[in-house]
């Protein structure tokens, strides 16, 4: 492991069983407009629909028109002015042969009905959730619009649209574009929405439910927030920065907001955090939060991400899902850019560091893949941390390479040239080349077209103070990456930056020095996508931790964790208590836990930390010490409570990880503590799982009940994997949870079966994967099967004992290292003179 937590292991392959190459479909007909009339039946969870599709044949002669439509019963198909059309409807394809002449538009009308399994979702009260609000909402990305209306379901297909929905009079129906009119009769309301500008079919949206409408203005653009009655203040807290975000994006892209309005609607049990449907974003209602949660939680990144999609994803849409990073990487980067605008450079840099950590975790735990790939089973698999977080890091490198002025000129050209169209990565490269003359073809081939990243080991050394040698080694097993590595030398007289052209796996650079530097920083602004182990003298790291930028101070904290000496502990303790930025304090807390000595534990116990996010890091760090002192401190926080829900939740997790069973009852008590989205109860479940006390098993099993909140049930399913070894009833419960209505519970159940090494579950998981409709869950189930087959082929040898023994050796090594350093310090003290 290194300072960024990345090992140099070989890359794990992305494709799973069922993966094939995918390409954009043939489109002999151009779909120009879709007009939908939808009448939902909430009691039966069915819809009656009529779709009028305006098409144009691209060439002369008869041709079959194939439309995507799944799980619906087609009542009739007709062509306006021509009458009924014969049709076939099998395997999700509705095929007709319209009468058409090349270049002439014509209308096909499809009448259909059915109970959608995807694409359109009903949420209604039932015996398990009697208080659930009655709602309908759609989710078309990636290719799920076909489950509720006939279309050509590919992102390259752009249409104008209108949606007419008839719902109970107490409800509001929200869709794309402008509201053309509302008609009320016989206890029903019919809403007619019109989207005048073309957009992809996966962005066609409908939400219906009982809402309060809140309205404001953003530079002439009407903004609407649709929330539940009584949650208006939470809506202001959650969505209040929307006008400022919109203003920032308009300025940066050079393109006025392109749609008729912008609405944000919360829905119950949404399957994503948010979805950027054109002009009408749908958001999970869990983003609404109270004042206490707002201490260290904000909806602003989610709001900014979805709003950025109104340009990147809706105005400019990836031509094929293989290039979806042009949607998601951009939205992720632009929400970070708004963080930079609103909170400053430190928060931006720390956000990007978090994006790297998230991507690396996925790469190490699951797979590495090119950001652009067309090999997958379902396109949903691509919506991962490579697409979002790694994509944002690539864009940050483009910005660093071009400089701010040329970067933003290029982005404005990219948006202007491709507005209302479809894009591939080459379109972004052409916009940069057209604007600045810079060729990024090789850049994108390396960073977008191949998996992995540079795993760097950098060593700084200087013998006489006149020159230094900086050795850069790329530790990944794959071929070398080519890049410029920025190295900052900090002197008394000021900083000096050197650019090192790295082209090989192992290179040494001779750097002339003005004098002996105070410290040296590699990639001081965190602009390069890499993981890093940086070796330099301890005194440099100590100075760096005190006075470098945020990236450098975090880099120093991680380096001092590897050093582990008493001087390092003292410096980290000082940073934990006094660094001006909470993220560095959090890094210092983690570094002390990495050191793991008694002195490091005492430092964590001694320092009072004010910022709630840094306090969470302290709670997590204390949990890594299997000692009564750490457990007692965590138990005290959990019993007393904290101003932050999240600090309480992390103290519960940490307490469990200490494995000090004397505090079991404190964790049990936290199970009943109310909190926003049950974060404290989830933390307590995680803590009980980590503690491993079998007394918790019935409590955890009970929390898989369908009447409980989904986040509690998900945590409980995962906890069974740590508590249920050898328990037949746990095995049977987990197999049953593979069929659970909530998709995250299904994934957690599969992960738990892998944790328990239940090889006999392979047929059940395999069967669940074959029937699974959610691409994310299908992927998780495939990975679980592969993991269990690996266990079976190795004879099912237990690794837990090996891990425990390794942890014990680490503890002994830390204690020995601390004793040696104390002895060395004592030996350096001058002996007292004897009295005469």
Short mmCIF file of N, CA and C in Angstrom, two decimals, residues 129-182:
data_model
loop_
_atom_site.label_atom_id
_atom_site.label_comp_id
_atom_site.label_asym_id
_atom_site.label_seq_id
_atom_site.Cartn_x
_atom_site.Cartn_y
_atom_site.Cartn_z
N UNK A 129 -45.78 -0.67 4.05
CA UNK A 129 -45.51 0.78 4.04
C UNK A 129 -46.84 1.54 3.93
N UNK A 130 -47.65 1.53 5.00
CA UNK A 130 -48.96 2.19 4.90
C UNK A 130 -48.87 3.70 4.74
N UNK A 131 -47.74 4.32 5.10
CA UNK A 131 -47.59 5.77 4.99
C UNK A 131 -46.88 6.21 3.71
N UNK A 132 -46.56 5.27 2.85
CA UNK A 132 -45.87 5.63 1.60
C UNK A 132 -46.78 6.54 0.77
N UNK A 133 -46.23 7.64 0.20
CA UNK A 133 -47.06 8.51 -0.63
C UNK A 133 -47.41 7.84 -1.95
N UNK A 134 -48.58 8.15 -2.47
CA UNK A 134 -49.00 7.63 -3.77
C UNK A 134 -48.37 8.48 -4.87
N UNK A 135 -47.56 7.83 -5.68
CA UNK A 135 -46.81 8.55 -6.71
C UNK A 135 -46.62 7.68 -7.95
N UNK A 136 -46.28 8.35 -9.02
CA UNK A 136 -45.79 7.71 -10.24
C UNK A 136 -44.59 8.52 -10.68
N UNK A 137 -43.52 7.84 -11.07
CA UNK A 137 -42.38 8.55 -11.65
C UNK A 137 -41.68 7.65 -12.66
N UNK A 138 -41.00 8.29 -13.60
CA UNK A 138 -40.32 7.55 -14.65
C UNK A 138 -38.81 7.68 -14.50
N UNK A 139 -38.10 6.75 -15.09
CA UNK A 139 -36.64 6.76 -15.10
C UNK A 139 -36.19 6.07 -16.38
N UNK A 140 -35.78 6.86 -17.38
CA UNK A 140 -35.51 6.32 -18.70
C UNK A 140 -34.07 5.91 -18.94
N UNK A 141 -33.14 6.47 -18.19
CA UNK A 141 -31.73 6.14 -18.43
C UNK A 141 -31.40 4.79 -17.80
N UNK A 142 -30.74 3.89 -18.52
CA UNK A 142 -30.15 4.13 -19.83
C UNK A 142 -31.15 3.86 -20.97
N UNK A 143 -31.72 2.68 -21.06
CA UNK A 143 -32.64 2.36 -22.16
C UNK A 143 -33.93 1.75 -21.61
N UNK A 144 -34.56 2.52 -20.71
CA UNK A 144 -35.76 2.02 -20.04
C UNK A 144 -37.04 2.75 -20.45
N UNK A 145 -36.93 3.77 -21.31
CA UNK A 145 -38.15 4.42 -21.78
C UNK A 145 -39.03 3.43 -22.53
N UNK A 146 -38.42 2.44 -23.16
CA UNK A 146 -39.15 1.42 -23.93
C UNK A 146 -40.12 0.62 -23.06
N UNK A 147 -39.96 0.69 -21.75
CA UNK A 147 -40.85 -0.05 -20.86
C UNK A 147 -42.16 0.69 -20.62
N UNK A 148 -42.27 1.97 -21.08
CA UNK A 148 -43.56 2.64 -20.87
C UNK A 148 -44.07 3.41 -22.09
N UNK A 149 -43.26 3.49 -23.16
CA UNK A 149 -43.82 4.00 -24.41
C UNK A 149 -42.95 3.54 -25.57
N UNK A 150 -43.57 3.39 -26.78
CA UNK A 150 -42.81 2.94 -27.95
C UNK A 150 -41.89 4.06 -28.45
N UNK A 151 -40.68 3.69 -28.83
CA UNK A 151 -39.70 4.70 -29.23
C UNK A 151 -38.53 4.00 -29.92
N UNK A 152 -37.58 4.79 -30.39
CA UNK A 152 -36.27 4.28 -30.77
C UNK A 152 -35.36 4.63 -29.61
N UNK A 153 -35.09 3.64 -28.76
CA UNK A 153 -34.53 3.90 -27.43
C UNK A 153 -33.01 3.86 -27.48
N UNK A 154 -32.42 4.94 -27.97
CA UNK A 154 -30.97 5.07 -28.05
C UNK A 154 -30.65 6.54 -27.81
N UNK A 155 -29.55 6.84 -27.12
CA UNK A 155 -29.26 8.25 -26.79
C UNK A 155 -29.06 9.13 -28.02
N UNK A 156 -28.63 8.53 -29.14
CA UNK A 156 -28.43 9.31 -30.35
C UNK A 156 -29.74 9.83 -30.94
N UNK A 157 -30.86 9.19 -30.56
CA UNK A 157 -32.17 9.56 -31.11
C UNK A 157 -32.73 10.75 -30.35
N UNK A 158 -32.83 11.90 -31.01
CA UNK A 158 -33.37 13.10 -30.37
C UNK A 158 -34.69 13.49 -31.02
N UNK A 159 -35.63 13.91 -30.17
CA UNK A 159 -36.98 14.24 -30.63
C UNK A 159 -37.50 15.44 -29.85
N UNK A 160 -38.48 16.12 -30.41
CA UNK A 160 -39.33 16.98 -29.61
C UNK A 160 -40.43 16.10 -29.02
N UNK A 161 -41.06 16.56 -27.95
CA UNK A 161 -42.03 15.67 -27.29
C UNK A 161 -43.13 16.46 -26.61
N UNK A 162 -44.20 15.75 -26.34
CA UNK A 162 -45.25 16.29 -25.48
C UNK A 162 -45.87 15.14 -24.70
N UNK A 163 -46.25 15.45 -23.47
CA UNK A 163 -46.82 14.44 -22.58
C UNK A 163 -48.12 14.99 -22.02
N UNK A 164 -49.20 14.24 -22.23
CA UNK A 164 -50.50 14.58 -21.67
C UNK A 164 -50.84 13.49 -20.66
N UNK A 165 -51.01 13.86 -19.40
CA UNK A 165 -51.25 12.87 -18.33
C UNK A 165 -52.52 13.23 -17.59
N UNK A 166 -53.37 12.22 -17.39
CA UNK A 166 -54.62 12.40 -16.65
C UNK A 166 -54.49 11.68 -15.32
N UNK A 167 -54.58 12.46 -14.22
CA UNK A 167 -54.33 11.93 -12.87
C UNK A 167 -55.43 12.42 -11.94
N UNK A 168 -55.55 11.82 -10.75
CA UNK A 168 -56.53 12.33 -9.78
C UNK A 168 -56.34 13.82 -9.52
N UNK A 169 -57.45 14.51 -9.26
CA UNK A 169 -57.43 15.97 -9.16
C UNK A 169 -56.55 16.47 -8.03
N UNK A 170 -56.26 15.64 -7.02
CA UNK A 170 -55.42 16.07 -5.91
C UNK A 170 -53.95 16.09 -6.29
N UNK A 171 -53.60 15.53 -7.45
CA UNK A 171 -52.21 15.37 -7.86
C UNK A 171 -51.77 16.46 -8.83
N UNK A 172 -50.46 16.59 -8.91
CA UNK A 172 -49.82 17.41 -9.94
C UNK A 172 -49.01 16.48 -10.83
N UNK A 173 -49.07 16.67 -12.12
CA UNK A 173 -48.25 15.91 -13.07
C UNK A 173 -47.21 16.85 -13.65
N UNK A 174 -45.94 16.43 -13.60
CA UNK A 174 -44.82 17.26 -14.05
C UNK A 174 -44.11 16.54 -15.17
N UNK A 175 -43.79 17.28 -16.24
CA UNK A 175 -43.07 16.68 -17.36
C UNK A 175 -42.14 17.72 -17.98
N UNK A 176 -41.61 17.39 -19.16
CA UNK A 176 -40.62 18.23 -19.82
C UNK A 176 -41.25 19.47 -20.43
N UNK A 177 -40.45 20.55 -20.48
CA UNK A 177 -40.84 21.74 -21.22
C UNK A 177 -41.81 22.64 -20.51
N UNK A 178 -42.73 23.22 -21.28
CA UNK A 178 -43.68 24.20 -20.75
C UNK A 178 -45.05 23.55 -20.55
N UNK A 179 -45.78 24.05 -19.58
CA UNK A 179 -47.13 23.56 -19.31
C UNK A 179 -48.09 24.28 -20.25
N UNK A 180 -48.63 23.53 -21.21
CA UNK A 180 -49.53 24.09 -22.21
C UNK A 180 -50.92 24.35 -21.63
N UNK A 181 -51.34 23.49 -20.69
CA UNK A 181 -52.66 23.69 -20.11
C UNK A 181 -53.03 22.59 -19.14
N UNK A 182 -54.05 22.90 -18.29
CA UNK A 182 -54.57 21.93 -17.33
C UNK A 182 -56.10 21.96 -17.44
#
